[in-house]
Short mmCIF file of N, CA and C in Angstrom, two decimals:
data_model
loop_
_atom_site.label_atom_id
_atom_site.label_comp_id
_atom_site.label_asym_id
_atom_site.label_seq_id
_atom_site.Cartn_x
_atom_site.Cartn_y
_atom_site.Cartn_z
N VAL A 1 36.85 51.76 49.07
CA VAL A 1 37.78 51.02 49.98
C VAL A 1 37.83 49.67 50.33
N VAL A 2 38.56 48.72 49.81
CA VAL A 2 38.49 47.36 50.23
C VAL A 2 39.22 46.99 51.48
N PRO A 3 38.24 46.39 52.40
CA PRO A 3 38.98 46.16 53.68
C PRO A 3 40.16 45.17 53.68
N ARG A 4 41.04 45.42 54.39
CA ARG A 4 42.33 44.56 54.48
C ARG A 4 42.21 43.61 55.71
N PRO A 5 42.50 42.23 55.44
CA PRO A 5 42.66 41.49 56.57
C PRO A 5 43.56 41.80 57.64
N SER A 6 43.32 41.45 58.91
CA SER A 6 44.32 41.89 59.90
C SER A 6 45.56 41.01 59.79
N ALA A 7 45.47 39.94 59.35
CA ALA A 7 46.65 39.05 59.15
C ALA A 7 46.90 38.76 57.71
N PRO A 8 48.24 38.64 57.32
CA PRO A 8 48.39 38.33 56.09
C PRO A 8 47.55 37.10 55.27
N PHE A 9 47.33 36.08 56.26
CA PHE A 9 46.63 34.97 55.75
C PHE A 9 45.45 34.69 56.55
N PRO A 10 44.31 35.20 56.35
CA PRO A 10 43.16 34.94 57.34
C PRO A 10 42.91 33.60 57.71
N ASN A 11 43.23 32.48 56.93
CA ASN A 11 42.88 31.23 57.44
C ASN A 11 44.02 30.76 58.39
N GLY A 12 44.89 31.43 58.81
CA GLY A 12 46.05 31.11 59.66
C GLY A 12 47.18 30.51 59.02
N GLY A 13 47.38 30.58 57.75
CA GLY A 13 48.47 30.10 57.03
C GLY A 13 49.71 30.80 57.51
N THR A 14 50.83 30.54 56.86
CA THR A 14 52.08 31.12 57.05
C THR A 14 52.48 31.62 55.83
N ALA A 15 53.51 32.53 55.97
CA ALA A 15 54.24 33.18 54.78
C ALA A 15 54.83 32.12 53.90
N ALA A 16 55.14 32.49 52.63
CA ALA A 16 55.65 31.62 51.71
C ALA A 16 56.83 30.95 52.17
N ARG A 17 57.24 29.78 51.89
CA ARG A 17 58.42 29.27 52.36
C ARG A 17 59.55 29.50 51.19
N GLU A 18 60.70 29.19 51.64
CA GLU A 18 61.82 29.28 50.73
C GLU A 18 61.61 27.92 49.90
N PRO A 19 62.28 27.93 48.65
CA PRO A 19 62.27 26.79 47.79
C PRO A 19 63.36 25.85 48.29
N ASP A 20 63.13 24.38 48.27
CA ASP A 20 64.20 23.42 48.47
C ASP A 20 65.18 23.50 47.40
N GLY A 21 66.35 22.80 47.57
CA GLY A 21 67.42 22.78 46.65
C GLY A 21 68.08 23.94 46.16
N GLU A 22 68.96 23.62 45.22
CA GLU A 22 69.82 24.62 44.63
C GLU A 22 69.42 24.89 43.13
N GLY A 23 69.87 25.92 42.57
CA GLY A 23 69.70 26.18 41.10
C GLY A 23 68.73 27.14 40.88
N LEU A 24 67.83 26.88 39.84
CA LEU A 24 66.83 27.88 39.37
C LEU A 24 65.53 27.34 39.85
N PRO A 25 64.80 28.42 40.06
CA PRO A 25 63.33 28.09 40.67
C PRO A 25 62.60 27.38 39.52
N VAL A 26 61.73 26.40 39.98
CA VAL A 26 60.92 25.60 38.89
C VAL A 26 59.62 26.38 38.93
N VAL A 27 59.05 26.56 37.68
CA VAL A 27 57.86 27.15 37.51
C VAL A 27 57.10 26.02 36.86
N ALA A 28 56.14 25.32 37.51
CA ALA A 28 55.23 24.21 36.84
C ALA A 28 54.22 24.73 36.09
N THR A 29 54.01 24.22 34.89
CA THR A 29 53.03 24.80 34.16
C THR A 29 52.07 23.42 33.57
N THR A 30 50.88 23.50 33.29
CA THR A 30 49.92 22.54 33.02
C THR A 30 49.72 22.77 31.38
N PRO A 31 50.06 21.82 30.58
CA PRO A 31 49.56 21.97 29.11
C PRO A 31 48.18 21.82 28.98
N ILE A 32 47.65 22.56 27.86
CA ILE A 32 46.12 22.26 27.72
C ILE A 32 45.84 20.90 27.28
N PHE A 33 46.70 20.37 26.27
CA PHE A 33 46.30 18.80 25.66
C PHE A 33 47.68 18.08 26.02
N GLY A 34 48.05 17.91 27.34
CA GLY A 34 49.24 17.13 27.69
C GLY A 34 48.96 16.29 28.82
N ASP A 35 47.61 16.09 29.27
CA ASP A 35 47.52 15.32 30.58
C ASP A 35 47.21 13.79 30.19
N ALA A 36 46.92 13.14 31.07
CA ALA A 36 46.72 11.52 30.97
C ALA A 36 45.44 11.41 29.98
N THR A 37 44.41 12.09 30.25
CA THR A 37 43.15 12.03 29.58
C THR A 37 43.43 12.31 28.04
N SER A 38 44.08 13.47 27.70
CA SER A 38 44.35 13.83 26.29
C SER A 38 45.19 12.82 25.55
N HIS A 39 46.04 12.00 26.41
CA HIS A 39 46.83 11.13 25.70
C HIS A 39 46.27 9.80 25.42
N ARG A 40 44.93 9.64 26.11
CA ARG A 40 44.23 8.48 25.70
C ARG A 40 43.16 8.73 24.57
N SER A 41 43.25 10.00 24.18
CA SER A 41 42.23 10.29 23.23
C SER A 41 42.82 10.45 21.78
N ASP A 42 42.46 9.53 20.70
CA ASP A 42 42.81 9.43 19.64
C ASP A 42 42.61 10.96 18.89
N ALA A 43 41.43 11.30 19.29
CA ALA A 43 40.97 12.67 18.47
C ALA A 43 41.87 13.85 18.68
N LEU A 44 42.73 13.80 19.74
CA LEU A 44 43.50 14.94 20.17
C LEU A 44 45.12 14.64 19.90
N ALA A 45 45.16 13.55 19.18
CA ALA A 45 46.53 13.21 18.75
C ALA A 45 47.44 14.20 18.23
N GLY A 46 46.85 15.06 17.42
CA GLY A 46 47.38 15.94 16.71
C GLY A 46 47.71 17.22 17.37
N VAL A 47 47.13 17.39 18.65
CA VAL A 47 47.48 18.62 19.44
C VAL A 47 47.98 18.31 20.75
N ARG A 48 48.29 17.19 21.04
CA ARG A 48 48.91 16.87 22.40
C ARG A 48 50.19 17.46 22.50
N THR A 49 50.59 17.91 23.79
CA THR A 49 51.86 18.46 23.98
C THR A 49 52.56 17.55 24.93
N GLY A 50 53.78 17.47 24.98
CA GLY A 50 54.83 16.72 25.76
C GLY A 50 55.33 17.64 26.75
N ALA A 51 56.03 16.85 27.62
CA ALA A 51 56.71 17.34 28.82
C ALA A 51 58.07 18.08 28.11
N ALA A 52 58.49 19.14 28.81
CA ALA A 52 59.62 19.65 28.55
C ALA A 52 60.04 20.64 29.55
N ALA A 53 61.34 21.06 29.45
CA ALA A 53 61.97 22.25 30.27
C ALA A 53 62.28 23.35 29.44
N SER A 54 61.70 24.37 29.63
CA SER A 54 61.79 25.61 28.93
C SER A 54 62.54 26.82 29.52
N LEU A 55 63.57 27.17 28.72
CA LEU A 55 64.47 28.33 29.47
C LEU A 55 64.50 29.53 28.25
N SER A 56 64.83 30.61 28.94
CA SER A 56 64.97 31.85 27.93
C SER A 56 66.29 31.60 27.22
N GLY A 57 66.50 32.08 26.19
CA GLY A 57 67.82 32.01 25.47
C GLY A 57 68.92 32.41 26.24
N ALA A 58 68.70 33.48 26.88
CA ALA A 58 70.00 33.86 27.73
C ALA A 58 70.23 33.01 28.89
N GLN A 59 69.19 32.48 29.50
CA GLN A 59 69.33 31.49 30.46
C GLN A 59 70.04 30.11 30.01
N ALA A 60 69.71 29.59 29.03
CA ALA A 60 70.21 28.45 28.26
C ALA A 60 71.69 28.77 28.10
N ALA A 61 72.03 29.86 27.60
CA ALA A 61 73.48 30.33 27.19
C ALA A 61 74.22 30.31 28.46
N GLU A 62 73.74 30.93 29.55
CA GLU A 62 74.47 31.11 30.88
C GLU A 62 74.78 29.67 31.46
N LEU A 63 73.75 28.75 31.13
CA LEU A 63 73.95 27.18 31.69
C LEU A 63 74.85 26.47 30.76
N GLY A 64 75.25 26.99 29.51
CA GLY A 64 75.98 26.36 28.51
C GLY A 64 75.25 25.21 27.85
N LEU A 65 74.10 25.60 27.72
CA LEU A 65 73.08 24.57 27.07
C LEU A 65 72.76 24.80 25.69
N GLU A 66 73.61 25.75 24.95
CA GLU A 66 73.39 26.15 23.39
C GLU A 66 73.39 24.59 22.71
N GLY A 67 72.35 24.32 21.89
CA GLY A 67 72.57 23.05 21.13
C GLY A 67 72.02 21.90 21.99
N ALA A 68 71.96 21.89 23.26
CA ALA A 68 71.39 20.67 24.02
C ALA A 68 69.85 20.53 23.46
N ASP A 69 69.63 19.34 23.25
CA ASP A 69 68.30 18.92 23.08
C ASP A 69 67.46 18.30 24.09
N ARG A 70 68.33 17.71 25.39
CA ARG A 70 67.70 17.32 26.45
C ARG A 70 68.32 17.68 27.55
N VAL A 71 67.66 17.88 28.70
CA VAL A 71 68.39 18.34 30.00
C VAL A 71 67.96 17.41 31.18
N ARG A 72 68.76 17.34 32.05
CA ARG A 72 68.59 16.70 33.32
C ARG A 72 68.08 17.64 34.45
N LEU A 73 67.05 17.61 34.99
CA LEU A 73 66.69 18.63 36.13
C LEU A 73 66.75 17.68 37.48
N THR A 74 67.49 18.33 38.37
CA THR A 74 67.77 17.39 39.56
C THR A 74 67.38 18.34 40.72
N THR A 75 66.29 17.89 41.62
CA THR A 75 66.07 18.70 42.94
C THR A 75 66.26 17.65 44.02
N PRO A 76 65.95 18.18 45.32
CA PRO A 76 66.27 17.26 46.45
C PRO A 76 65.19 16.14 46.35
N HIS A 77 64.18 16.26 45.58
CA HIS A 77 63.09 15.11 45.45
C HIS A 77 63.28 14.14 44.45
N GLY A 78 64.27 14.27 43.49
CA GLY A 78 64.65 13.43 42.39
C GLY A 78 64.92 14.16 41.15
N SER A 79 65.00 13.27 40.17
CA SER A 79 65.61 13.97 38.75
C SER A 79 64.88 13.33 37.89
N CYS A 80 65.08 13.92 36.51
CA CYS A 80 64.41 13.40 35.31
C CYS A 80 65.11 13.97 34.06
N VAL A 81 64.97 13.41 33.14
CA VAL A 81 65.53 14.00 31.84
C VAL A 81 64.37 14.14 30.75
N VAL A 82 64.18 15.47 30.37
CA VAL A 82 63.18 15.82 29.41
C VAL A 82 63.86 16.70 28.29
N PRO A 83 63.19 16.80 27.05
CA PRO A 83 63.57 17.84 26.03
C PRO A 83 63.63 19.22 26.54
N LEU A 84 64.56 19.94 25.94
CA LEU A 84 64.78 21.31 26.31
C LEU A 84 64.21 22.17 25.18
N GLU A 85 63.46 23.20 25.49
CA GLU A 85 62.95 24.16 24.56
C GLU A 85 63.46 25.54 24.97
N VAL A 86 63.83 26.23 24.14
CA VAL A 86 64.49 27.49 24.33
C VAL A 86 63.62 28.52 23.67
N ASP A 87 63.03 29.55 24.59
CA ASP A 87 62.01 30.48 24.06
C ASP A 87 62.47 31.98 24.75
N ASP A 88 62.82 32.76 23.76
CA ASP A 88 63.16 34.05 24.21
C ASP A 88 61.96 34.87 24.89
N ARG A 89 60.88 34.52 24.74
CA ARG A 89 59.71 35.18 25.50
C ARG A 89 59.83 34.95 26.99
N LEU A 90 60.43 33.82 27.26
CA LEU A 90 60.38 33.41 28.77
C LEU A 90 61.33 34.35 29.48
N GLN A 91 61.05 34.51 30.87
CA GLN A 91 61.73 35.31 31.80
C GLN A 91 62.95 34.56 32.12
N ASP A 92 64.00 35.40 32.26
CA ASP A 92 65.29 34.75 32.87
C ASP A 92 65.38 34.42 34.26
N GLY A 93 66.11 33.36 34.64
CA GLY A 93 65.97 33.08 36.06
C GLY A 93 65.06 32.16 36.75
N ALA A 94 64.58 31.35 35.75
CA ALA A 94 63.64 30.11 36.14
C ALA A 94 63.54 29.20 35.01
N VAL A 95 63.27 28.00 35.33
CA VAL A 95 63.11 26.88 34.43
C VAL A 95 61.55 26.48 34.47
N PHE A 96 61.02 26.45 33.46
CA PHE A 96 59.57 26.40 33.34
C PHE A 96 59.38 24.78 32.84
N VAL A 97 58.63 24.02 33.59
CA VAL A 97 58.43 22.60 33.23
C VAL A 97 56.94 22.20 33.18
N THR A 98 56.65 21.55 32.16
CA THR A 98 55.28 21.21 32.02
C THR A 98 54.97 19.82 32.79
N THR A 99 53.85 19.88 33.46
CA THR A 99 53.46 18.66 34.31
C THR A 99 52.18 18.14 33.83
N GLY A 100 51.88 16.81 34.34
CA GLY A 100 50.76 16.09 33.96
C GLY A 100 50.95 15.23 32.81
N VAL A 101 52.06 15.26 31.98
CA VAL A 101 52.26 14.30 31.09
C VAL A 101 52.72 12.91 31.42
N PRO A 102 51.97 11.91 31.00
CA PRO A 102 52.25 10.59 31.63
C PRO A 102 53.53 10.26 31.28
N GLY A 103 54.28 9.72 32.37
CA GLY A 103 55.58 8.96 32.11
C GLY A 103 56.69 10.01 31.87
N SER A 104 56.60 11.34 32.04
CA SER A 104 57.53 12.36 31.82
C SER A 104 58.53 12.30 32.99
N GLY A 105 58.18 12.08 34.12
CA GLY A 105 59.15 12.09 35.13
C GLY A 105 59.19 13.35 36.04
N ILE A 106 58.45 14.46 35.43
CA ILE A 106 58.47 15.81 36.05
C ILE A 106 57.94 15.64 37.47
N ASP A 107 56.83 14.71 37.89
CA ASP A 107 56.38 14.69 39.15
C ASP A 107 57.45 14.27 39.99
N ARG A 108 58.56 13.43 39.54
CA ARG A 108 59.68 12.98 40.63
C ARG A 108 60.39 14.23 41.11
N ILE A 109 60.41 15.30 40.44
CA ILE A 109 61.33 16.54 40.99
C ILE A 109 60.45 17.46 41.81
N LEU A 110 59.26 17.33 41.78
CA LEU A 110 58.41 18.23 42.58
C LEU A 110 58.04 17.75 44.10
N PRO A 111 58.06 18.67 45.09
CA PRO A 111 57.45 18.03 46.34
C PRO A 111 56.10 17.63 46.29
N ALA A 112 55.79 16.79 47.26
CA ALA A 112 54.44 16.31 47.22
C ALA A 112 53.33 17.31 47.41
N ASP A 113 53.62 18.31 47.97
CA ASP A 113 52.65 19.29 48.22
C ASP A 113 52.78 20.17 46.98
N ARG A 114 53.70 20.21 46.15
CA ARG A 114 53.87 21.09 44.93
C ARG A 114 54.30 22.39 45.39
N GLY A 115 55.00 22.48 46.55
CA GLY A 115 55.58 23.68 47.07
C GLY A 115 56.59 24.08 46.31
N PRO A 116 57.25 25.19 46.54
CA PRO A 116 58.62 25.69 45.88
C PRO A 116 59.82 24.76 45.78
N VAL A 117 60.41 24.74 44.79
CA VAL A 117 61.61 23.99 44.70
C VAL A 117 62.55 24.58 43.53
N ARG A 118 63.73 24.37 43.79
CA ARG A 118 64.87 24.90 42.81
C ARG A 118 65.43 23.60 42.07
N ALA A 119 65.86 23.67 40.77
CA ALA A 119 66.41 22.52 40.13
C ALA A 119 67.74 22.91 39.47
N GLU A 120 68.78 22.08 39.58
CA GLU A 120 69.90 22.18 38.85
C GLU A 120 69.53 21.63 37.55
N VAL A 121 70.09 22.35 36.69
CA VAL A 121 69.71 22.24 35.07
C VAL A 121 70.94 21.90 34.32
N GLY A 122 71.34 20.65 33.69
CA GLY A 122 72.39 20.40 32.99
C GLY A 122 72.05 19.60 31.70
N ALA A 123 72.99 19.54 30.70
CA ALA A 123 72.78 18.68 29.63
C ALA A 123 72.66 17.39 29.94
N ALA A 124 71.82 16.48 29.31
CA ALA A 124 71.65 15.21 29.73
C ALA A 124 72.52 14.09 28.57
#
């Protein structure tokens, strides 16, 4: 039997907060070869990944984004335009964004504490 803490957050934290904004929940992902260090490395040029917003095929269709190659993501913290990737392996109901890519603008849409946020997603 594993002992359970008496409070849900033993360090005194609070329950998860509701995401800021309207639209789809943003799921921030970090690419393996997409950060500032890999962008400075000539040896990694062939495997570098860029920033993108990824949606399931059904979610892209629901938002009217069939055929769109770039989308604008808007949150209460800012907006950016990034390439759209449609991947039917992704879960419906969220937009997946890659972070850490220099100059992508993804950092402008996230809260400073990287807390939960929702983004309005539209064709750019």
